[in-house]
Amino acid sequence: DNIIVYYIIYHHHRHHSSLSISGSATNSATTCSVRRHVHSTVTQQWKQNDQSVSIGGVTIDKPPRGSNRPDLIPPLNHDCWIHSRSLNHNDNFHALLTSTLPPCQVSHLKWMLQKDLVLRQDFLLLGSPHLARERRHLLLLYASSIDREVEYVALSRDTSEADLKQRKEVRGGTGGGSTTIYVDQAPVRAAREGRLLILDGLEKAERNVLPALNNLLENRELPLEDGTVLVNAACDGGGDDDGDDGAARRIAVHPDFRVAATASISAGERF
């Protein structure tokens, strides 16, 4: 299977570091208080014409460059951490911040880097329900550490197939008229632009919804409501194909597209 199950085991010292992602801290009682762990390092090295990323000794010379959407890279609470350490804003923030993480968290980040950019495989973070927020924050930290653009889907019982593919919307046109269009949703945008798709809470989705994405996960192919078909870049040659005979428009899935899912499972349950 493309999605590899990985159990995240957190120890009590996971709360020794406080990290704010998108405005929420992993431990509000210790906000802006970071404890240094000498044996864990995560560094980013920037070159003049290239960028390399290294986590725990694993280095990627050419990580994904994204689609010029820095707003899709999860933000860290830069100012809070800089102030707490009395550091210069010109310092390498990513390297300084993640060098304070517990070794277990650095190990998780290293594993995700290997799955994402070395083996180029989708992966699943599976664990107990009370650690659901930690798993989500760890994924966002990973994406932020390597400047990975993210598309995020919080799955629930109300998530429909249209939420995972395309929604039909009616918009005003010229001359006071209206027109119906199909709008790509997060999984389709991620597949086309080469982003990291986070599916948060697989266990919450209805059983008849996720099969809509099975073909995208397994074969990198997906037919859409507007007639467009996402196809594997290795098979399609990487281009669009608009046939004169009315055939569906073919769009290659970006090779940097990856899926990172989270799920909660209680003791004794089967996933």
PDB file of C-alpha atoms in Angstrom:
ATOM      1  CA  ASP A   1       0.000   0.000   0.000  1.00  0.00           C
ATOM      2  CA  ASN A   2       1.101   3.561  -0.672  1.00  0.00           C
ATOM      3  CA  ILE A   3       0.058   4.730   2.785  1.00  0.00           C
ATOM      4  CA  ILE A   4       2.505   3.397   5.358  1.00  0.00           C
ATOM      5  CA  VAL A   5       1.317   3.157   8.950  1.00  0.00           C
ATOM      6  CA  TYR A   6       3.621   4.724  11.504  1.00  0.00           C
ATOM      7  CA  TYR A   7       2.942   4.705  15.231  1.00  0.00           C
ATOM      8  CA  ILE A   8       4.002   7.860  17.030  1.00  0.00           C
ATOM      9  CA  ILE A   9       4.936   7.251  20.642  1.00  0.00           C
ATOM     10  CA  TYR A  10       5.265  10.355  22.760  1.00  0.00           C
ATOM     11  CA  HIS A  11       7.032  10.355  26.099  1.00  0.00           C
ATOM     12  CA  HIS A  12       6.315  12.643  29.013  1.00  0.00           C
ATOM     13  CA  HIS A  13       9.114  14.977  27.997  1.00  0.00           C
ATOM     14  CA  ARG A  14       7.289  15.884  24.785  1.00  0.00           C
ATOM     15  CA  HIS A  15       5.910  18.926  26.650  1.00  0.00           C
ATOM     16  CA  HIS A  16       9.347  20.288  27.508  1.00  0.00           C
ATOM     17  CA  SER A  17       9.258  22.303  24.308  1.00  0.00           C
ATOM     18  CA  SER A  18       6.553  24.795  23.430  1.00  0.00           C
ATOM     19  CA  LEU A  19       5.805  25.405  19.811  1.00  0.00           C
ATOM     20  CA  SER A  20       3.130  27.646  18.355  1.00  0.00           C
ATOM     21  CA  ILE A  21       1.758  26.697  14.968  1.00  0.00           C
ATOM     22  CA  SER A  22      -0.983  28.741  13.323  1.00  0.00           C
ATOM     23  CA  GLY A  23      -1.700  30.535  16.560  1.00  0.00           C
ATOM     24  CA  SER A  24      -2.054  27.568  18.931  1.00  0.00           C
ATOM     25  CA  ALA A  25       0.654  26.210  21.214  1.00  0.00           C
ATOM     26  CA  THR A  26       1.345  22.577  21.930  1.00  0.00           C
ATOM     27  CA  ASN A  27       1.565  23.393  25.613  1.00  0.00           C
ATOM     28  CA  SER A  28       0.017  26.697  26.679  1.00  0.00           C
ATOM     29  CA  ALA A  29       1.469  26.445  30.189  1.00  0.00           C
ATOM     30  CA  THR A  30       4.984  26.773  28.828  1.00  0.00           C
ATOM     31  CA  THR A  31       4.455  29.176  25.940  1.00  0.00           C
ATOM     32  CA  CYS A  32       7.659  30.950  24.896  1.00  0.00           C
ATOM     33  CA  SER A  33       9.709  28.592  27.090  1.00  0.00           C
ATOM     34  CA  VAL A  34      11.993  26.281  25.116  1.00  0.00           C
ATOM     35  CA  ARG A  35      14.373  23.752  26.583  1.00  0.00           C
ATOM     36  CA  ARG A  36      17.490  22.904  24.604  1.00  0.00           C
ATOM     37  CA  HIS A  37      18.298  19.301  23.756  1.00  0.00           C
ATOM     38  CA  VAL A  38      21.902  19.058  22.590  1.00  0.00           C
ATOM     39  CA  HIS A  39      21.621  15.778  20.722  1.00  0.00           C
ATOM     40  CA  SER A  40      18.828  16.806  18.313  1.00  0.00           C
ATOM     41  CA  THR A  41      19.453  19.027  15.315  1.00  0.00           C
ATOM     42  CA  VAL A  42      17.448  20.046  12.287  1.00  0.00           C
ATOM     43  CA  THR A  43      19.111  22.479   9.912  1.00  0.00           C
ATOM     44  CA  GLN A  44      18.321  24.287   6.710  1.00  0.00           C
ATOM     45  CA  GLN A  45      21.187  25.357   4.451  1.00  0.00           C
ATOM     46  CA  TRP A  46      20.570  27.876   1.675  1.00  0.00           C
ATOM     47  CA  LYS A  47      22.820  28.113  -1.369  1.00  0.00           C
ATOM     48  CA  GLN A  48      22.955  30.860  -3.937  1.00  0.00           C
ATOM     49  CA  ASN A  49      21.113  28.986  -6.672  1.00  0.00           C
ATOM     50  CA  ASP A  50      19.716  26.058  -4.755  1.00  0.00           C
ATOM     51  CA  GLN A  51      18.346  24.938  -1.426  1.00  0.00           C
ATOM     52  CA  SER A  52      19.136  21.876   0.650  1.00  0.00           C
ATOM     53  CA  VAL A  53      17.235  20.607   3.658  1.00  0.00           C
ATOM     54  CA  SER A  54      18.682  18.346   6.335  1.00  0.00           C
ATOM     55  CA  ILE A  55      16.864  16.665   9.213  1.00  0.00           C
ATOM     56  CA  GLY A  56      18.661  14.299  11.545  1.00  0.00           C
ATOM     57  CA  GLY A  57      21.414  13.579   9.039  1.00  0.00           C
ATOM     58  CA  VAL A  58      19.091  13.047   6.055  1.00  0.00           C
ATOM     59  CA  THR A  59      19.727  15.696   3.397  1.00  0.00           C
ATOM     60  CA  ILE A  60      17.573  16.571   0.404  1.00  0.00           C
ATOM     61  CA  ASP A  61      19.512  18.598  -2.161  1.00  0.00           C
ATOM     62  CA  LYS A  62      16.515  19.784  -4.164  1.00  0.00           C
ATOM     63  CA  PRO A  63      13.331  19.852  -2.078  1.00  0.00           C
ATOM     64  CA  PRO A  64      10.018  20.910  -3.672  1.00  0.00           C
ATOM     65  CA  ARG A  65       9.995  24.588  -4.599  1.00  0.00           C
ATOM     66  CA  GLY A  66       6.209  24.872  -4.429  1.00  0.00           C
ATOM     67  CA  SER A  67       3.974  27.062  -6.558  1.00  0.00           C
ATOM     68  CA  ASN A  68       4.889  30.485  -5.160  1.00  0.00           C
ATOM     69  CA  ARG A  69       2.227  30.306  -2.461  1.00  0.00           C
ATOM     70  CA  PRO A  70       4.065  31.083   0.804  1.00  0.00           C
ATOM     71  CA  ASP A  71       0.671  31.573   2.463  1.00  0.00           C
ATOM     72  CA  LEU A  72       0.198  27.796   2.243  1.00  0.00           C
ATOM     73  CA  ILE A  73       3.328  27.075   4.306  1.00  0.00           C
ATOM     74  CA  PRO A  74       2.318  26.596   7.987  1.00  0.00           C
ATOM     75  CA  PRO A  75       3.667  29.545  10.009  1.00  0.00           C
ATOM     76  CA  LEU A  76       5.590  29.260  13.252  1.00  0.00           C
ATOM     77  CA  ASN A  77       5.408  31.796  16.054  1.00  0.00           C
ATOM     78  CA  HIS A  78       8.724  33.358  15.055  1.00  0.00           C
ATOM     79  CA  ASP A  79       8.609  36.517  17.194  1.00  0.00           C
ATOM     80  CA  CYS A  80       7.606  34.698  20.390  1.00  0.00           C
ATOM     81  CA  TRP A  81      10.474  32.235  20.138  1.00  0.00           C
ATOM     82  CA  ILE A  82      13.059  34.849  19.118  1.00  0.00           C
ATOM     83  CA  HIS A  83      12.093  37.033  22.093  1.00  0.00           C
ATOM     84  CA  SER A  84      12.299  34.141  24.552  1.00  0.00           C
ATOM     85  CA  ARG A  85      15.866  33.289  23.442  1.00  0.00           C
ATOM     86  CA  SER A  86      17.093  36.883  22.943  1.00  0.00           C
ATOM     87  CA  LEU A  87      18.212  35.978  19.435  1.00  0.00           C
ATOM     88  CA  ASN A  88      18.854  38.071  16.367  1.00  0.00           C
ATOM     89  CA  HIS A  89      16.138  38.015  13.701  1.00  0.00           C
ATOM     90  CA  ASN A  90      18.844  37.347  11.117  1.00  0.00           C
ATOM     91  CA  ASP A  91      19.758  34.025  12.707  1.00  0.00           C
ATOM     92  CA  ASN A  92      18.692  30.762  11.048  1.00  0.00           C
ATOM     93  CA  PHE A  93      15.328  30.477  12.738  1.00  0.00           C
ATOM     94  CA  HIS A  94      14.447  26.982  11.555  1.00  0.00           C
ATOM     95  CA  ALA A  95      17.778  25.520  12.664  1.00  0.00           C
ATOM     96  CA  LEU A  96      17.724  27.290  16.029  1.00  0.00           C
ATOM     97  CA  LEU A  97      14.118  26.415  16.771  1.00  0.00           C
ATOM     98  CA  THR A  98      14.177  22.749  15.894  1.00  0.00           C
ATOM     99  CA  SER A  99      17.512  22.193  17.637  1.00  0.00           C
ATOM    100  CA  THR A 100      15.527  22.548  20.869  1.00  0.00           C
ATOM    101  CA  LEU A 101      13.100  19.734  20.073  1.00  0.00           C
ATOM    102  CA  PRO A 102      13.173  16.437  22.005  1.00  0.00           C
ATOM    103  CA  PRO A 103      15.023  13.655  20.153  1.00  0.00           C
ATOM    104  CA  CYS A 104      11.794  11.671  19.698  1.00  0.00           C
ATOM    105  CA  GLN A 105      10.219  14.521  17.733  1.00  0.00           C
ATOM    106  CA  VAL A 106      13.318  14.965  15.579  1.00  0.00           C
ATOM    107  CA  SER A 107      13.134  11.235  14.847  1.00  0.00           C
ATOM    108  CA  HIS A 108       9.541  11.633  13.646  1.00  0.00           C
ATOM    109  CA  LEU A 109      10.481  14.596  11.439  1.00  0.00           C
ATOM    110  CA  LYS A 110      13.365  12.621   9.957  1.00  0.00           C
ATOM    111  CA  TRP A 111      11.062   9.689   9.206  1.00  0.00           C
ATOM    112  CA  MET A 112       8.541  11.943   7.472  1.00  0.00           C
ATOM    113  CA  LEU A 113      11.295  13.527   5.367  1.00  0.00           C
ATOM    114  CA  GLN A 114      12.451  10.085   4.288  1.00  0.00           C
ATOM    115  CA  LYS A 115       8.937   8.961   3.379  1.00  0.00           C
ATOM    116  CA  ASP A 116       8.038  12.201   1.615  1.00  0.00           C
ATOM    117  CA  LEU A 117      11.141  13.146  -0.362  1.00  0.00           C
ATOM    118  CA  VAL A 118      13.425  10.089  -0.336  1.00  0.00           C
ATOM    119  CA  LEU A 119      11.034   7.165  -0.837  1.00  0.00           C
ATOM    120  CA  ARG A 120       8.336   9.468  -2.275  1.00  0.00           C
ATOM    121  CA  GLN A 121       5.530   7.596  -0.506  1.00  0.00           C
ATOM    122  CA  ASP A 122       2.329   8.647   1.227  1.00  0.00           C
ATOM    123  CA  PHE A 123       2.174   7.975   4.959  1.00  0.00           C
ATOM    124  CA  LEU A 124      -0.218   7.691   7.890  1.00  0.00           C
ATOM    125  CA  LEU A 125       0.296   8.794  11.492  1.00  0.00           C
ATOM    126  CA  LEU A 126      -1.772   6.508  13.700  1.00  0.00           C
ATOM    127  CA  GLY A 127      -2.119   6.726  17.473  1.00  0.00           C
ATOM    128  CA  SER A 128      -4.333   7.191  20.499  1.00  0.00           C
ATOM    129  CA  PRO A 129      -7.114   9.818  20.421  1.00  0.00           C
ATOM    130  CA  HIS A 130      -5.638  12.015  23.170  1.00  0.00           C
ATOM    131  CA  LEU A 131      -2.556  12.630  21.001  1.00  0.00           C
ATOM    132  CA  ALA A 132      -4.497  13.715  17.898  1.00  0.00           C
ATOM    133  CA  ARG A 133      -3.464  17.361  18.284  1.00  0.00           C
ATOM    134  CA  GLU A 134       0.210  16.428  18.683  1.00  0.00           C
ATOM    135  CA  ARG A 135       0.119  14.395  15.470  1.00  0.00           C
ATOM    136  CA  ARG A 136      -1.454  17.295  13.599  1.00  0.00           C
ATOM    137  CA  HIS A 137       1.061  19.791  14.994  1.00  0.00           C
ATOM    138  CA  LEU A 138       3.947  17.477  14.125  1.00  0.00           C
ATOM    139  CA  LEU A 139       2.828  17.361  10.485  1.00  0.00           C
ATOM    140  CA  LEU A 140       2.536  21.145  10.365  1.00  0.00           C
ATOM    141  CA  LEU A 141       5.969  21.502  11.958  1.00  0.00           C
ATOM    142  CA  TYR A 142       7.427  19.180   9.326  1.00  0.00           C
ATOM    143  CA  ALA A 143       5.890  21.180   6.494  1.00  0.00           C
ATOM    144  CA  SER A 144       7.078  24.463   7.990  1.00  0.00           C
ATOM    145  CA  SER A 145      10.611  23.153   8.561  1.00  0.00           C
ATOM    146  CA  ILE A 146      11.127  22.389   4.879  1.00  0.00           C
ATOM    147  CA  ASP A 147       8.864  25.166   3.498  1.00  0.00           C
ATOM    148  CA  ARG A 148       6.383  22.636   2.107  1.00  0.00           C
ATOM    149  CA  GLU A 149       3.108  24.016   0.785  1.00  0.00           C
ATOM    150  CA  VAL A 150       0.137  22.310   2.432  1.00  0.00           C
ATOM    151  CA  GLU A 151      -3.503  21.650   1.559  1.00  0.00           C
ATOM    152  CA  TYR A 152      -5.470  20.653   4.661  1.00  0.00           C
ATOM    153  CA  VAL A 153      -8.716  18.690   4.985  1.00  0.00           C
ATOM    154  CA  ALA A 154     -10.310  18.106   8.396  1.00  0.00           C
ATOM    155  CA  LEU A 155     -12.421  15.019   7.818  1.00  0.00           C
ATOM    156  CA  SER A 156     -15.761  14.597   9.572  1.00  0.00           C
ATOM    157  CA  ARG A 157     -19.057  12.758   9.217  1.00  0.00           C
ATOM    158  CA  ASP A 158     -20.260  15.654   7.057  1.00  0.00           C
ATOM    159  CA  THR A 159     -17.402  15.421   4.546  1.00  0.00           C
ATOM    160  CA  SER A 160     -18.813  14.568   1.118  1.00  0.00           C
ATOM    161  CA  GLU A 161     -17.237  13.325  -2.087  1.00  0.00           C
ATOM    162  CA  ALA A 162     -17.573  16.830  -3.539  1.00  0.00           C
ATOM    163  CA  ASP A 163     -15.417  18.160  -0.677  1.00  0.00           C
ATOM    164  CA  LEU A 164     -12.610  15.895  -1.855  1.00  0.00           C
ATOM    165  CA  LYS A 165     -12.924  16.451  -5.605  1.00  0.00           C
ATOM    166  CA  GLN A 166     -14.866  19.387  -7.039  1.00  0.00           C
ATOM    167  CA  ARG A 167     -17.784  21.559  -5.958  1.00  0.00           C
ATOM    168  CA  LYS A 168     -20.314  22.997  -8.347  1.00  0.00           C
ATOM    169  CA  GLU A 169     -20.803  26.722  -7.784  1.00  0.00           C
ATOM    170  CA  VAL A 170     -23.038  29.320  -9.409  1.00  0.00           C
ATOM    171  CA  ARG A 171     -21.342  32.659  -9.991  1.00  0.00           C
ATOM    172  CA  GLY A 172     -22.507  35.895 -11.492  1.00  0.00           C
ATOM    173  CA  GLY A 173     -21.525  36.455 -15.096  1.00  0.00           C
ATOM    174  CA  THR A 174     -21.354  39.453 -17.374  1.00  0.00           C
ATOM    175  CA  GLY A 175     -24.575  41.228 -18.174  1.00  0.00           C
ATOM    176  CA  GLY A 176     -26.264  40.205 -14.948  1.00  0.00           C
ATOM    177  CA  GLY A 177     -26.383  36.513 -15.859  1.00  0.00           C
ATOM    178  CA  SER A 178     -24.958  33.586 -13.934  1.00  0.00           C
ATOM    179  CA  THR A 179     -22.748  30.668 -14.799  1.00  0.00           C
ATOM    180  CA  THR A 180     -22.043  27.284 -13.226  1.00  0.00           C
ATOM    181  CA  ILE A 181     -18.445  26.292 -12.642  1.00  0.00           C
ATOM    182  CA  TYR A 182     -16.585  23.460 -10.929  1.00  0.00           C
ATOM    183  CA  VAL A 183     -14.111  24.511  -8.224  1.00  0.00           C
ATOM    184  CA  ASP A 184     -11.178  22.241  -7.356  1.00  0.00           C
ATOM    185  CA  GLN A 185     -11.013  21.199  -3.714  1.00  0.00           C
ATOM    186  CA  ALA A 186      -7.894  20.672  -1.585  1.00  0.00           C
ATOM    187  CA  PRO A 187      -6.940  17.136  -2.796  1.00  0.00           C
ATOM    188  CA  VAL A 188      -7.199  18.176  -6.450  1.00  0.00           C
ATOM    189  CA  ARG A 189      -5.265  21.408  -5.901  1.00  0.00           C
ATOM    190  CA  ALA A 190      -2.542  19.501  -4.049  1.00  0.00           C
ATOM    191  CA  ALA A 191      -2.295  16.892  -6.818  1.00  0.00           C
ATOM    192  CA  ARG A 192      -2.013  19.525  -9.546  1.00  0.00           C
ATOM    193  CA  GLU A 193       0.456  21.821  -7.759  1.00  0.00           C
ATOM    194  CA  GLY A 194       2.662  19.232  -6.018  1.00  0.00           C
ATOM    195  CA  ARG A 195       1.683  20.098  -2.438  1.00  0.00           C
ATOM    196  CA  LEU A 196       1.475  18.027   0.713  1.00  0.00           C
ATOM    197  CA  LEU A 197      -2.135  17.000   1.319  1.00  0.00           C
ATOM    198  CA  ILE A 198      -3.007  16.498   4.991  1.00  0.00           C
ATOM    199  CA  LEU A 199      -6.078  14.344   5.621  1.00  0.00           C
ATOM    200  CA  ASP A 200      -6.772  14.850   9.305  1.00  0.00           C
ATOM    201  CA  GLY A 201      -8.956  12.301  11.103  1.00  0.00           C
ATOM    202  CA  LEU A 202      -9.467   9.380   8.722  1.00  0.00           C
ATOM    203  CA  GLU A 203     -11.526   7.544  11.335  1.00  0.00           C
ATOM    204  CA  LYS A 204     -14.184  10.290  11.240  1.00  0.00           C
ATOM    205  CA  ALA A 205     -14.998  10.016   7.544  1.00  0.00           C
ATOM    206  CA  GLU A 206     -17.949   7.992   6.302  1.00  0.00           C
ATOM    207  CA  ARG A 207     -16.975   4.728   4.648  1.00  0.00           C
ATOM    208  CA  ASN A 208     -18.507   5.707   1.316  1.00  0.00           C
ATOM    209  CA  VAL A 209     -16.460   8.926   1.021  1.00  0.00           C
ATOM    210  CA  LEU A 210     -12.796   7.952   1.100  1.00  0.00           C
ATOM    211  CA  PRO A 211     -13.040   5.412  -1.756  1.00  0.00           C
ATOM    212  CA  ALA A 212     -13.401   8.465  -3.993  1.00  0.00           C
ATOM    213  CA  LEU A 213      -9.707   9.103  -3.381  1.00  0.00           C
ATOM    214  CA  ASN A 214      -8.488   5.507  -3.577  1.00  0.00           C
ATOM    215  CA  ASN A 215      -7.512   5.740  -7.222  1.00  0.00           C
ATOM    216  CA  LEU A 216      -5.644   8.991  -6.599  1.00  0.00           C
ATOM    217  CA  LEU A 217      -3.718   7.435  -3.713  1.00  0.00           C
ATOM    218  CA  GLU A 218      -2.915   4.143  -5.395  1.00  0.00           C
ATOM    219  CA  ASN A 219      -2.510   5.068  -9.066  1.00  0.00           C
ATOM    220  CA  ARG A 220      -2.332   8.873  -9.058  1.00  0.00           C
ATOM    221  CA  GLU A 221      -5.424   8.991 -11.249  1.00  0.00           C
ATOM    222  CA  LEU A 222      -8.782  10.666 -10.610  1.00  0.00           C
ATOM    223  CA  PRO A 223     -11.747  11.522 -12.875  1.00  0.00           C
ATOM    224  CA  LEU A 224     -13.390  14.845 -12.004  1.00  0.00           C
ATOM    225  CA  GLU A 225     -16.898  16.188 -12.434  1.00  0.00           C
ATOM    226  CA  ASP A 226     -15.956  18.749 -15.090  1.00  0.00           C
ATOM    227  CA  GLY A 227     -14.577  16.068 -17.418  1.00  0.00           C
ATOM    228  CA  THR A 228     -10.970  16.577 -16.385  1.00  0.00           C
ATOM    229  CA  VAL A 229      -8.965  13.466 -15.564  1.00  0.00           C
ATOM    230  CA  LEU A 230      -5.913  13.557 -13.331  1.00  0.00           C
ATOM    231  CA  VAL A 231      -3.398  11.000 -14.568  1.00  0.00           C
ATOM    232  CA  ASN A 232      -0.064   9.634 -13.453  1.00  0.00           C
ATOM    233  CA  ALA A 233       2.712  11.879 -14.786  1.00  0.00           C
ATOM    234  CA  ALA A 234       4.886   8.833 -15.547  1.00  0.00           C
ATOM    235  CA  CYS A 235       2.217   7.523 -17.915  1.00  0.00           C
ATOM    236  CA  ASP A 236       0.956  10.788 -19.366  1.00  0.00           C
ATOM    237  CA  GLY A 237       4.183  12.543 -20.245  1.00  0.00           C
ATOM    238  CA  GLY A 238       3.395  15.509 -18.012  1.00  0.00           C
ATOM    239  CA  GLY A 239       1.168  17.545 -20.321  1.00  0.00           C
ATOM    240  CA  ASP A 240      -2.451  18.470 -20.958  1.00  0.00           C
ATOM    241  CA  ASP A 241      -4.294  16.748 -23.770  1.00  0.00           C
ATOM    242  CA  ASP A 242      -7.382  18.465 -25.160  1.00  0.00           C
ATOM    243  CA  GLY A 243      -8.752  16.203 -27.847  1.00  0.00           C
ATOM    244  CA  ASP A 244     -10.924  17.515 -30.672  1.00  0.00           C
ATOM    245  CA  ASP A 245     -13.192  14.463 -30.342  1.00  0.00           C
ATOM    246  CA  GLY A 246     -14.512  15.594 -26.952  1.00  0.00           C
ATOM    247  CA  ALA A 247     -12.245  13.336 -24.919  1.00  0.00           C
ATOM    248  CA  ALA A 248     -11.666  14.298 -21.300  1.00  0.00           C
ATOM    249  CA  ARG A 249      -8.854  16.754 -20.629  1.00  0.00           C
ATOM    250  CA  ARG A 250      -5.887  14.962 -19.092  1.00  0.00           C
ATOM    251  CA  ILE A 251      -3.757  16.709 -16.466  1.00  0.00           C
ATOM    252  CA  ALA A 252      -0.663  15.055 -15.012  1.00  0.00           C
ATOM    253  CA  VAL A 253      -0.440  14.716 -11.232  1.00  0.00           C
ATOM    254  CA  HIS A 254       2.598  16.627 -10.000  1.00  0.00           C
ATOM    255  CA  PRO A 255       5.463  14.299  -8.953  1.00  0.00           C
ATOM    256  CA  ASP A 256       5.882  16.198  -5.652  1.00  0.00           C
ATOM    257  CA  PHE A 257       2.290  15.494  -4.612  1.00  0.00           C
ATOM    258  CA  ARG A 258       2.133  13.522  -1.379  1.00  0.00           C
ATOM    259  CA  VAL A 259      -0.561  12.533   1.133  1.00  0.00           C
ATOM    260  CA  ALA A 260       0.007  12.623   4.893  1.00  0.00           C
ATOM    261  CA  ALA A 261      -2.966  11.317   6.870  1.00  0.00           C
ATOM    262  CA  THR A 262      -3.703  11.117  10.583  1.00  0.00           C
ATOM    263  CA  ALA A 263      -6.039   8.765  12.409  1.00  0.00           C
ATOM    264  CA  SER A 264      -6.906   7.923  16.005  1.00  0.00           C
ATOM    265  CA  ILE A 265      -7.363   4.415  17.291  1.00  0.00           C
ATOM    266  CA  SER A 266      -8.162   3.237  20.799  1.00  0.00           C
ATOM    267  CA  ALA A 267      -6.647   0.207  22.500  1.00  0.00           C
ATOM    268  CA  GLY A 268      -8.172  -2.998  21.159  1.00  0.00           C
ATOM    269  CA  GLU A 269      -9.625  -1.397  18.037  1.00  0.00           C
ATOM    270  CA  ARG A 270      -8.728  -2.345  14.495  1.00  0.00           C
ATOM    271  CA  PHE A 271      -8.213   0.309  11.817  1.00  0.00           C
TER     272      PHE A 271
END
